[in-house]
Tab-separated table of C-alpha atoms and ligand atoms in Angstrom:
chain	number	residue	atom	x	y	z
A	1480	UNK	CA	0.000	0.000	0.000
A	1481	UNK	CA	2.806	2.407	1.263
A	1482	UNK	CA	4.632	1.420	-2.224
A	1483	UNK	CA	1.607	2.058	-4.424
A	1484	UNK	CA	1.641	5.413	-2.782
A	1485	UNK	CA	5.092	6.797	-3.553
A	1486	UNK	CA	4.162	5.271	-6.944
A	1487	UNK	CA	1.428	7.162	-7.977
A	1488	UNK	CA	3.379	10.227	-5.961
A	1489	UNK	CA	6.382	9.839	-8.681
A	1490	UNK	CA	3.832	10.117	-11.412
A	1491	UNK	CA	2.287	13.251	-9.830
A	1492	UNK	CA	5.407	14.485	-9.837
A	1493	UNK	CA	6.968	13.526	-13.019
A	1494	UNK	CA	3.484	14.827	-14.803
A	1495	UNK	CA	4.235	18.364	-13.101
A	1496	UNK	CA	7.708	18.468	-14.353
A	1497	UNK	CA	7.038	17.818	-17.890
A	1498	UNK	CA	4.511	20.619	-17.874
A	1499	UNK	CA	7.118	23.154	-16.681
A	1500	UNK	CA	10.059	21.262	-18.881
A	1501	UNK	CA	9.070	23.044	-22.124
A	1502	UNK	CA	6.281	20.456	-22.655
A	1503	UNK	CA	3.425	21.157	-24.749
A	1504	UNK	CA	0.063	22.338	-22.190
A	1505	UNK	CA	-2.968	20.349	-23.209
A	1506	UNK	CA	-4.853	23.671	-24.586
A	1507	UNK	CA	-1.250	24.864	-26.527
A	1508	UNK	CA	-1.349	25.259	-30.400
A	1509	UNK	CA	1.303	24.413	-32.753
A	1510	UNK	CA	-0.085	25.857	-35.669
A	1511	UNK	CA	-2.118	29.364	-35.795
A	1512	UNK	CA	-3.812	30.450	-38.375
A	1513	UNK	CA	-5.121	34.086	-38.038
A	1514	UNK	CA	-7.372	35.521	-40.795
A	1515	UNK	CA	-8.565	39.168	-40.617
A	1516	UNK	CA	-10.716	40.592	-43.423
A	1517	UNK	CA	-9.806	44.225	-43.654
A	1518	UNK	CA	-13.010	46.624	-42.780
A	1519	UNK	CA	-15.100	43.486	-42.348
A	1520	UNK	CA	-17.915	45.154	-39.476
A	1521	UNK	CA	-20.396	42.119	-37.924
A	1522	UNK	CA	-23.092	43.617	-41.162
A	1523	UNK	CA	-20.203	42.402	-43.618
A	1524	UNK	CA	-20.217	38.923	-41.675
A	1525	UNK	CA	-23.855	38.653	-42.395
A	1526	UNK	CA	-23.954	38.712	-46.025
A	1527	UNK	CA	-23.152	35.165	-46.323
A	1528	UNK	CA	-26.534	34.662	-44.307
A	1529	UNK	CA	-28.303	36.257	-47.412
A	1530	UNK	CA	-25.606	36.391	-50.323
A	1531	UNK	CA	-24.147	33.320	-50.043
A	1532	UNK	CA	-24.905	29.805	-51.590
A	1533	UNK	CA	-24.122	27.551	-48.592
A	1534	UNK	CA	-24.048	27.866	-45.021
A	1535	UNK	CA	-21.924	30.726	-43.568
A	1536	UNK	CA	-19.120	29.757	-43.081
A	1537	UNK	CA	-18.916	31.410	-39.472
A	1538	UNK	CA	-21.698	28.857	-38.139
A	1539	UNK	CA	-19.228	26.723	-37.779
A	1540	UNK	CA	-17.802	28.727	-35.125
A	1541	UNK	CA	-18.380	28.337	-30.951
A	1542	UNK	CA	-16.227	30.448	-29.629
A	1543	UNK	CA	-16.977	34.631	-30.201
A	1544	UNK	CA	-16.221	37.032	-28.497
A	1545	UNK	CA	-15.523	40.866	-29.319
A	1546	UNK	CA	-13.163	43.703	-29.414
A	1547	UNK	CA	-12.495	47.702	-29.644
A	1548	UNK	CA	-10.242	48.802	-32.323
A	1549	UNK	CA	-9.556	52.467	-31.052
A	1550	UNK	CA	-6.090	53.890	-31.713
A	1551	UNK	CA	-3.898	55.002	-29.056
A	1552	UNK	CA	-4.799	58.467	-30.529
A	1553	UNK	CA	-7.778	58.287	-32.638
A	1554	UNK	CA	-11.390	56.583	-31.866
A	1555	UNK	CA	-11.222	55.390	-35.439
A	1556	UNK	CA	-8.578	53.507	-36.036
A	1557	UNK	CA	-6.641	53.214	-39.671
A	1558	UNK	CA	-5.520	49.908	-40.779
A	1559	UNK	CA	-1.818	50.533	-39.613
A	1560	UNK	CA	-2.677	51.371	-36.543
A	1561	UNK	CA	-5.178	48.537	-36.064
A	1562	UNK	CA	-2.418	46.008	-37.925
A	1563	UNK	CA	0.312	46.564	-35.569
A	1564	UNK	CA	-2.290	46.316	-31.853
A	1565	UNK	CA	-3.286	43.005	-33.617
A	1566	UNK	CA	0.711	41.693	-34.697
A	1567	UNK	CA	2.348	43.163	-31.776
A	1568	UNK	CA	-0.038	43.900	-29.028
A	1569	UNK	CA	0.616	47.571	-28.796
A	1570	UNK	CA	-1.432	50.698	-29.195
A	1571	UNK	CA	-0.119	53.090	-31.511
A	1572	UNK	CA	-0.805	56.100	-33.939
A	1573	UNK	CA	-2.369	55.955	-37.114
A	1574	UNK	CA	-0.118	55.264	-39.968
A	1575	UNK	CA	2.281	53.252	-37.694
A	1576	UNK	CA	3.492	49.643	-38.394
A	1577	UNK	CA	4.907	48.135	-35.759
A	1578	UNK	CA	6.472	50.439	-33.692
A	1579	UNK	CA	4.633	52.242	-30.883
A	1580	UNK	CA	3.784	56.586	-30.081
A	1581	UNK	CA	7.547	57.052	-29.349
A	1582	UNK	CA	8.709	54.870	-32.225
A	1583	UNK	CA	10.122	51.902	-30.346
A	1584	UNK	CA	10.007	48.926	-32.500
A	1585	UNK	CA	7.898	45.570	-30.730
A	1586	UNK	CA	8.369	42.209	-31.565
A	1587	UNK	CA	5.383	40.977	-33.481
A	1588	UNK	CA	3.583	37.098	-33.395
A	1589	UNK	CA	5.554	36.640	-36.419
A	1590	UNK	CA	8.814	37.429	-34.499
A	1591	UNK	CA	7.955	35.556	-31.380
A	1592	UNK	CA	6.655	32.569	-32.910
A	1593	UNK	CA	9.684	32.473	-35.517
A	1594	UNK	CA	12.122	32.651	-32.142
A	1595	UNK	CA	9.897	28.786	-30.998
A	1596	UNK	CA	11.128	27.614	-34.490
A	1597	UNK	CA	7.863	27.833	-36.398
A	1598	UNK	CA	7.898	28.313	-40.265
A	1599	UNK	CA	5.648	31.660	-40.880
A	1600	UNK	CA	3.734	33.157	-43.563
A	1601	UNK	CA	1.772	36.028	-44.974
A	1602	UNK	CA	-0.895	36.341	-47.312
A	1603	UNK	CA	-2.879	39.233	-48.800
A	1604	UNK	CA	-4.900	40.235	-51.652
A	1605	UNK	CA	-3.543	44.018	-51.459
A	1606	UNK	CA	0.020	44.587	-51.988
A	1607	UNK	CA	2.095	42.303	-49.693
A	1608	UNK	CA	3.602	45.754	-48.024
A	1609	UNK	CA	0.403	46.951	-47.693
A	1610	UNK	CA	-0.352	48.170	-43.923
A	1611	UNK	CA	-2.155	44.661	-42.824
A	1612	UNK	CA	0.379	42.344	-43.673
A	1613	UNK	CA	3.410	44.920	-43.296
A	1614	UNK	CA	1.915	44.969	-39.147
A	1615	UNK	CA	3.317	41.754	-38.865
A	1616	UNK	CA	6.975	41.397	-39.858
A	1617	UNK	CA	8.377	45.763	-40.735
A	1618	UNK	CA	8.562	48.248	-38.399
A	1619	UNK	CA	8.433	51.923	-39.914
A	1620	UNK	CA	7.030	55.347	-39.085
A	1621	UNK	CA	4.248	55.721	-41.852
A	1622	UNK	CA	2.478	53.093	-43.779
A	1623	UNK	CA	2.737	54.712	-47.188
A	1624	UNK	CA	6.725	54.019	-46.619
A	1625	UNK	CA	6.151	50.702	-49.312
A	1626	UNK	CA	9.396	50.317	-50.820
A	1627	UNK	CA	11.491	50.219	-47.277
A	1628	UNK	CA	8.569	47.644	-46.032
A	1629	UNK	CA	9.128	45.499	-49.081
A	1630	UNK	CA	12.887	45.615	-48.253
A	1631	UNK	CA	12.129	44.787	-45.001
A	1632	UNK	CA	9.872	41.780	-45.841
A	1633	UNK	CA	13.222	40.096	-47.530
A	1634	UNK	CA	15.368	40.504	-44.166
A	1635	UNK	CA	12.305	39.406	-41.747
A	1636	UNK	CA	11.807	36.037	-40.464
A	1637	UNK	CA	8.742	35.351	-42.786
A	1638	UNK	CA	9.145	32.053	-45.131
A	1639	UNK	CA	6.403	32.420	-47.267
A	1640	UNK	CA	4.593	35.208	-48.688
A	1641	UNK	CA	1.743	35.654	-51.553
A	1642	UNK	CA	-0.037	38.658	-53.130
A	1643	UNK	CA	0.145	41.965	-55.044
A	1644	UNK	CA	2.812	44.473	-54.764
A	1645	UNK	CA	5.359	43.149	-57.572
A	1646	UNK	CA	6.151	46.866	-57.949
A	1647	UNK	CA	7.459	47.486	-54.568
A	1648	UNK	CA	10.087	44.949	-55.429
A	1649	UNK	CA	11.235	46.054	-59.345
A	1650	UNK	CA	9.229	49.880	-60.033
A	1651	UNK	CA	10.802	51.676	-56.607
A	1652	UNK	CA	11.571	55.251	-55.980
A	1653	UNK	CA	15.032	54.233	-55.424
A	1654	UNK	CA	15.548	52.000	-58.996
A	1655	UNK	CA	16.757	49.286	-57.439
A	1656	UNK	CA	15.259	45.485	-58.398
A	1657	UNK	CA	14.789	43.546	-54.973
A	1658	UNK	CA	14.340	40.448	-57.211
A	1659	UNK	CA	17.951	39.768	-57.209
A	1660	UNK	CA	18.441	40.456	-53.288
A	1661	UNK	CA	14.896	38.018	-52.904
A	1662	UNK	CA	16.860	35.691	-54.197
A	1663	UNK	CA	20.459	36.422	-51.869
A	1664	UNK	CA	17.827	35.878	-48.795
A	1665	UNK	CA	16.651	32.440	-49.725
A	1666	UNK	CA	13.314	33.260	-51.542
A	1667	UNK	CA	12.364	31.500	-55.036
A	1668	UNK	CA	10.172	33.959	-56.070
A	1669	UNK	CA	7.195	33.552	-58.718
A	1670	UNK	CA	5.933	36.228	-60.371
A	1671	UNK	CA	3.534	34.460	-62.570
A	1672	UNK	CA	0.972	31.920	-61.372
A	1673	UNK	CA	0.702	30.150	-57.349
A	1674	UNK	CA	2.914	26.804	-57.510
A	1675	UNK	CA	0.351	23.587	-56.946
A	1676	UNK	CA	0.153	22.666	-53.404
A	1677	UNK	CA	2.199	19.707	-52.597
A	1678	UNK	CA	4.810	20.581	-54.685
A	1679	UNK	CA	6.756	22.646	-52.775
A	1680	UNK	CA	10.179	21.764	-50.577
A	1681	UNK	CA	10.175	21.470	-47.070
A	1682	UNK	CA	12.918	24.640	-45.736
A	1683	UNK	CA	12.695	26.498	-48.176
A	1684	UNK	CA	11.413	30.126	-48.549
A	1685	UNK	CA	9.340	31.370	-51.562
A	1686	UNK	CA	7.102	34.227	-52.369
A	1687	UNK	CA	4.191	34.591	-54.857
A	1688	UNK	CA	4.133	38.503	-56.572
A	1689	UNK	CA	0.912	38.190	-58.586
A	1690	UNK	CA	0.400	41.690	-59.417
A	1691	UNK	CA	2.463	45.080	-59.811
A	1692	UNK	CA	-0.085	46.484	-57.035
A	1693	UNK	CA	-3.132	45.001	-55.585
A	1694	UNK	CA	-4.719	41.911	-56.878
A	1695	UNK	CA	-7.611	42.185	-59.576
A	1696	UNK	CA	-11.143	42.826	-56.795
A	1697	UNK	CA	-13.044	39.596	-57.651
A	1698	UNK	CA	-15.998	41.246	-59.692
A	1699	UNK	CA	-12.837	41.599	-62.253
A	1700	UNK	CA	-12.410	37.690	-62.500
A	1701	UNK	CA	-9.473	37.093	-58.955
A	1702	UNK	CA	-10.507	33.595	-59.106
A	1703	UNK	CA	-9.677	31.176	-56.227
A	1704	UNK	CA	-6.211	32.944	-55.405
A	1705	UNK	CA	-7.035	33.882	-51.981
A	1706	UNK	CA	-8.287	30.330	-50.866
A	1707	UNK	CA	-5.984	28.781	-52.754
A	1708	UNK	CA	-2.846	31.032	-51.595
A	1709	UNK	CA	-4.129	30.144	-47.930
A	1710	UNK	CA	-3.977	26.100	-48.902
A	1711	UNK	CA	-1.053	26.007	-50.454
A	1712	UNK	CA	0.818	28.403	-47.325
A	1713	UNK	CA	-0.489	25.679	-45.105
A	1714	UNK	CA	0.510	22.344	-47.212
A	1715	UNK	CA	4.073	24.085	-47.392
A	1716	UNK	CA	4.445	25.584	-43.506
A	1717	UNK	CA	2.561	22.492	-42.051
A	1718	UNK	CA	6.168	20.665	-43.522
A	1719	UNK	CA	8.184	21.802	-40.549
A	1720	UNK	CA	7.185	19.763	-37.271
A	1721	UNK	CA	7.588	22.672	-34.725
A	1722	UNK	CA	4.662	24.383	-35.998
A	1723	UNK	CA	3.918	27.152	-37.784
A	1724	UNK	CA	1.576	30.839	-38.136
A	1725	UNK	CA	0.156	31.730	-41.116
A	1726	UNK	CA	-1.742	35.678	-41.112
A	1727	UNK	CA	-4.247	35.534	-43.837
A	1728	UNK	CA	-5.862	39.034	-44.849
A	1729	UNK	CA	-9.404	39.507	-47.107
A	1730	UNK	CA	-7.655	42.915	-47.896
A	1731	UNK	CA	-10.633	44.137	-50.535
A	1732	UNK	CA	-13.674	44.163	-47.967
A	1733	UNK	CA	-12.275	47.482	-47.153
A	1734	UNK	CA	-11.560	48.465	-50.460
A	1735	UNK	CA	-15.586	47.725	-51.190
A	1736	UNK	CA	-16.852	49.329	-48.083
A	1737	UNK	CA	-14.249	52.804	-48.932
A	1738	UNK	CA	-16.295	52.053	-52.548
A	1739	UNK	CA	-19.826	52.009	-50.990
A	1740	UNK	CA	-20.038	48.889	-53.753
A	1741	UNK	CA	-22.619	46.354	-51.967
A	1742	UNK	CA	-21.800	43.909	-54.897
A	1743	UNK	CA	-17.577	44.271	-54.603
A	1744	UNK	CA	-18.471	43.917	-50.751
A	1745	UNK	CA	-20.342	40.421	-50.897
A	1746	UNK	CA	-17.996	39.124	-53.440
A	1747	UNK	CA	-14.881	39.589	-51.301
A	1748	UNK	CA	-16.859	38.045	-48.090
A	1749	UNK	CA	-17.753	35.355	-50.235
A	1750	UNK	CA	-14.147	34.718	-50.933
A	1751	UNK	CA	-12.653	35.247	-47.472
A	1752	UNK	CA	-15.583	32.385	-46.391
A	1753	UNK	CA	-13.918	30.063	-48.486
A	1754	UNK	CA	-10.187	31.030	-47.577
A	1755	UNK	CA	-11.804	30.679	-44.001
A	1756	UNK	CA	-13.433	26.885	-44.866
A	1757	UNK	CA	-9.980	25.742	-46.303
A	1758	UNK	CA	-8.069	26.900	-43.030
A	1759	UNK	CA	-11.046	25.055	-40.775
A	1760	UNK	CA	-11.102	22.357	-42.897
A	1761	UNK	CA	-6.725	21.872	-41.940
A	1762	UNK	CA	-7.598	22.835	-38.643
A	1763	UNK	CA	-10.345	19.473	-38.286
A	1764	UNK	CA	-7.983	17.404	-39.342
A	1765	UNK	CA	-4.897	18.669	-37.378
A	1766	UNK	CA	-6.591	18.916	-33.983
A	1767	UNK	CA	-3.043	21.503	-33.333
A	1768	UNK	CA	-4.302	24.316	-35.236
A	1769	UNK	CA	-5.858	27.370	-33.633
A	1770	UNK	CA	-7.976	29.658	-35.865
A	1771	UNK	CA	-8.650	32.805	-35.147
A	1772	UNK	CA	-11.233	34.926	-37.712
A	1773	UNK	CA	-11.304	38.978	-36.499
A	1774	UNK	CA	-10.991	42.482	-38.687
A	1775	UNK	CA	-8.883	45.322	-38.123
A	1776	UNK	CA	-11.812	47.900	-38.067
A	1777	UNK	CA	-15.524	48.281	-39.799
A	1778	UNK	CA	-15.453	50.164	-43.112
A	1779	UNK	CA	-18.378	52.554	-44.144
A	1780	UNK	CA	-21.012	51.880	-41.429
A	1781	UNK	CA	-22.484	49.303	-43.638
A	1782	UNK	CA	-26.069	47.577	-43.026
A	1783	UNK	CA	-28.315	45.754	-44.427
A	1784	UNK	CA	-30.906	47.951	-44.277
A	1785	UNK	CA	-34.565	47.029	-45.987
A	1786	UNK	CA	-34.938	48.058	-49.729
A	1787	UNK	CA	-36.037	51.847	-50.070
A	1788	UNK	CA	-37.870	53.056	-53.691
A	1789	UNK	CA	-40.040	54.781	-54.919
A	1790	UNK	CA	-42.825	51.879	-54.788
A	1791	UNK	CA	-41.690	51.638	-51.307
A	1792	UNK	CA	-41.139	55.055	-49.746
A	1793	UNK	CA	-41.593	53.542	-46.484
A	1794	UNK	CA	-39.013	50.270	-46.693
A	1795	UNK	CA	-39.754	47.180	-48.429
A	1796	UNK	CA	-38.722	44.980	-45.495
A	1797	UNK	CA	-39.215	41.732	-47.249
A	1798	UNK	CA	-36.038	42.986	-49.162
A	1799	UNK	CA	-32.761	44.507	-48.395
A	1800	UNK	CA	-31.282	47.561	-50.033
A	1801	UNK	CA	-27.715	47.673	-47.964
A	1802	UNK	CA	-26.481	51.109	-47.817
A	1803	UNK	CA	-23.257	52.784	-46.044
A	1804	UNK	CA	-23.072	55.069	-43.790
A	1805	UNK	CA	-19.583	56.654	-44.776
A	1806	UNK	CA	-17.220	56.151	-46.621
A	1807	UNK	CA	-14.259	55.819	-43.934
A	1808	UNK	CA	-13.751	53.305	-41.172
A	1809	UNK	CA	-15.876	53.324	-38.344
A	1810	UNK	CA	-15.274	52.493	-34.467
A	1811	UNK	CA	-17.937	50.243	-34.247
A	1812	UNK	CA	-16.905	47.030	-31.879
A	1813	UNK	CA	-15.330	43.641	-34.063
A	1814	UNK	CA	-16.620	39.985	-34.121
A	1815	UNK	CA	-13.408	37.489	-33.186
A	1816	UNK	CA	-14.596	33.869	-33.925
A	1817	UNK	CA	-11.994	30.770	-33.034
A	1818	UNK	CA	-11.741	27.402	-33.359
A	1819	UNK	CA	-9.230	24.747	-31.829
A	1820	UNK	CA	-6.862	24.534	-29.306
A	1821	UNK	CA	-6.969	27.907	-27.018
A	1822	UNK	CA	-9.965	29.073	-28.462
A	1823	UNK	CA	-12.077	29.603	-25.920
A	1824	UNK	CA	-9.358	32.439	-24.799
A	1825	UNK	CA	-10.785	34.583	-27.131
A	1826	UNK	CA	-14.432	34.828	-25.693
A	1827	UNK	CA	-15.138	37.975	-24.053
A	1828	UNK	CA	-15.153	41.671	-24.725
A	1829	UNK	CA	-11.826	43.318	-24.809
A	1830	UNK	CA	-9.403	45.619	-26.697
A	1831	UNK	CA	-7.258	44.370	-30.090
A	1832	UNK	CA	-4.375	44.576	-28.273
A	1833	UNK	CA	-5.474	41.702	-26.231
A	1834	UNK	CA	-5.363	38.876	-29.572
A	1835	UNK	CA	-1.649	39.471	-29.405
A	1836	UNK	CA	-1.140	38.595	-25.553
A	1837	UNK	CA	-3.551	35.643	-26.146
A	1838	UNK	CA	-1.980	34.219	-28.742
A	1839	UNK	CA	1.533	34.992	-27.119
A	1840	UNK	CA	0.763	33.475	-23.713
A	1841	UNK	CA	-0.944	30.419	-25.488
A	1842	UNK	CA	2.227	29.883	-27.487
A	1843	UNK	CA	4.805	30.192	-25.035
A	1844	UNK	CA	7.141	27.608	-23.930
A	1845	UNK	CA	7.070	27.402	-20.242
B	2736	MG	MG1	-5.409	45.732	-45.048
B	2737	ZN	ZN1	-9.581	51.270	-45.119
């Protein structure tokens, strides 16, 4: 009896020590995937209820919660701003990418996860040093500072990247062609067509540049390059067995809602559903993955308001007529939905900064 006690007290033990021995905790992703649709407000998450052909996607979600998006000097945040509380857990100014009010450079999830040994990627359908993406691996003053971003994107600790922005590399202020350097840091670099997924080798780094700026808006005929971007970034990260984090933007829900286009609108959350199913789909199998589905900010106070005519003066509620209510952000409060291990972290009401620390603390080695 007294030996079957000091037995099961050396297994007490020995389970405590491998929790605190760099061990993995039982609610502790390897593998995050974090997709934020630029401008997409909880009215742009319901066209799928009404627009869409299947189920929205974002039923398949338990886990919501909701957070403020207020710059650490504005109420309404720019995407810059928003980018870098989201990649680095800071509040900053408008225009900023990660670095705070007085300038100080912070490590982003990017950086932190890299330092674990995780592969990491980005993936946009703006230019891939646009202010979203650019959050998570430069640090500059102002945004509109492209060309320096797109040098900095060779130098960072990113191993995959795919989007627009081919100009930013080989039409600079400066001259230069960053193909050649691309090439000096590791990166194959296609500037054609995505490779297939499956075909490409584990350790190395390559970058998609599909477009001198943004990609074609899918009313002009984008195709599957945003889903298909997002599977072939996980087939190739998934390769390394530490683990990886993979930031995929909708960047063109903004762009619609800036428009005050309904139609560009429900095409582009039509499109981030599906890059959303493909990285829920991974995550089902995995059982490792952790996805986490938020926006930077609302763009143009859009509703679905009923359908308003002449025939129906007074709102025809049995249809809608969605209309904007500006044609700028707005500081209304942001849907998070997540799935998998860690998830239920994110429930609650609480500030942007906060998906930062809760990835952070949920990836950390103790
Ligand atoms: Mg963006
Ligand atoms: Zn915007």
């Amino acid at each position: 009896m007294k030996n079957l006690f000091f037995l099961l007290f050396a297994i007490v033990l020995m389970a405590c020590n491998s929790s605190v021995n760099g061990q993995k905790k039982p609610d502790q992703p390897t593998k995050i995937i974090f997709l934020i649709g630029d401008g997409m407000g909880l009215s742009a998450v319901t066209t799928g209820f009404y627009y869409g052909e299947q189920p929205s996607v974002f039923t398949r979600f338990k886990e919501i919660g909701l957070q403020q998006t207020s710059s650490a000097k504005e109420k309404v945040t720019d995407s810059a701003a928003s980018g870098t509380a989201l990649a680095t857990g800071t509040k900053t100014y408008n225009g900023a990418i990660g670095v705070d009010t007085s300038l100080v450079p912070h490590q982003s999830i990017v950086e932190l996860t890299a330092s674990l040994g995780w592969s990491t990627g980005v993936v946009a359908t703006s230019t891939i040093s646009h202010a979203t993406p650019a959050s998570f691996y430069a640090h500059v003053e102002q945004r509109v500072m492209e060309d320096e971003i797109a040098a900095q994107l060779l130098s960072s600790e990113i191993d995959f990247f795919a989007g627009g922005g081919l100009a930013r590399f080989i039409a600079r202020a400066d001259s230069a062609n960053l193909l050649p350097l691309a090439a000096e840091k590791g990166f194959l670099v296609d500037t054609t067509k995505l490779a297939a997924v499956g075909s490409l080798e584990a350790g190395q780094k390559y970058g998609f540049l599909l477009a001198m700026d943004g990609m074609p808006l899918m009313i002009q005929g984008r195709g599957d390059f945003l889903p298909d971007a997002t599977s072939l970034a996980i087939s190739h990260l998934s390769q390394n067995p530490k683990g990886f984090f993979l930031m995929v933007e909708g960047s063109q829900i903004d762009w619609a809602g800036h428009a005050k286009n309904t139609e560009y609108l429900v095409s582009e959350m039509l499109d981030f559903e599906k890059t959303i199913a493909a990285a829920l789909d991974y995550a089902e199998k995995d059982g490792n993955t952790l996805v986490v589905v938020t926006a930077d900010h609302e763009t143009g106070g859009f509703a679905l308001a009923p359908q308003v005519n002449e025939e129906n003066p007074y709102g025809n509620y049995a249809e809608l007529g969605p209309v904007f209510a500006t044609g700028h952000h707005s500081a209304t409060l942001i849907p998070v939905f997540s799935y998998g291990p860690g998830a239920e972290n994110f429930k609650g009401v609480y500030q942007n900064t906060d998906i930062f620390h809760k990835m952070a603390a949920l990836v950390k080695v103790e």
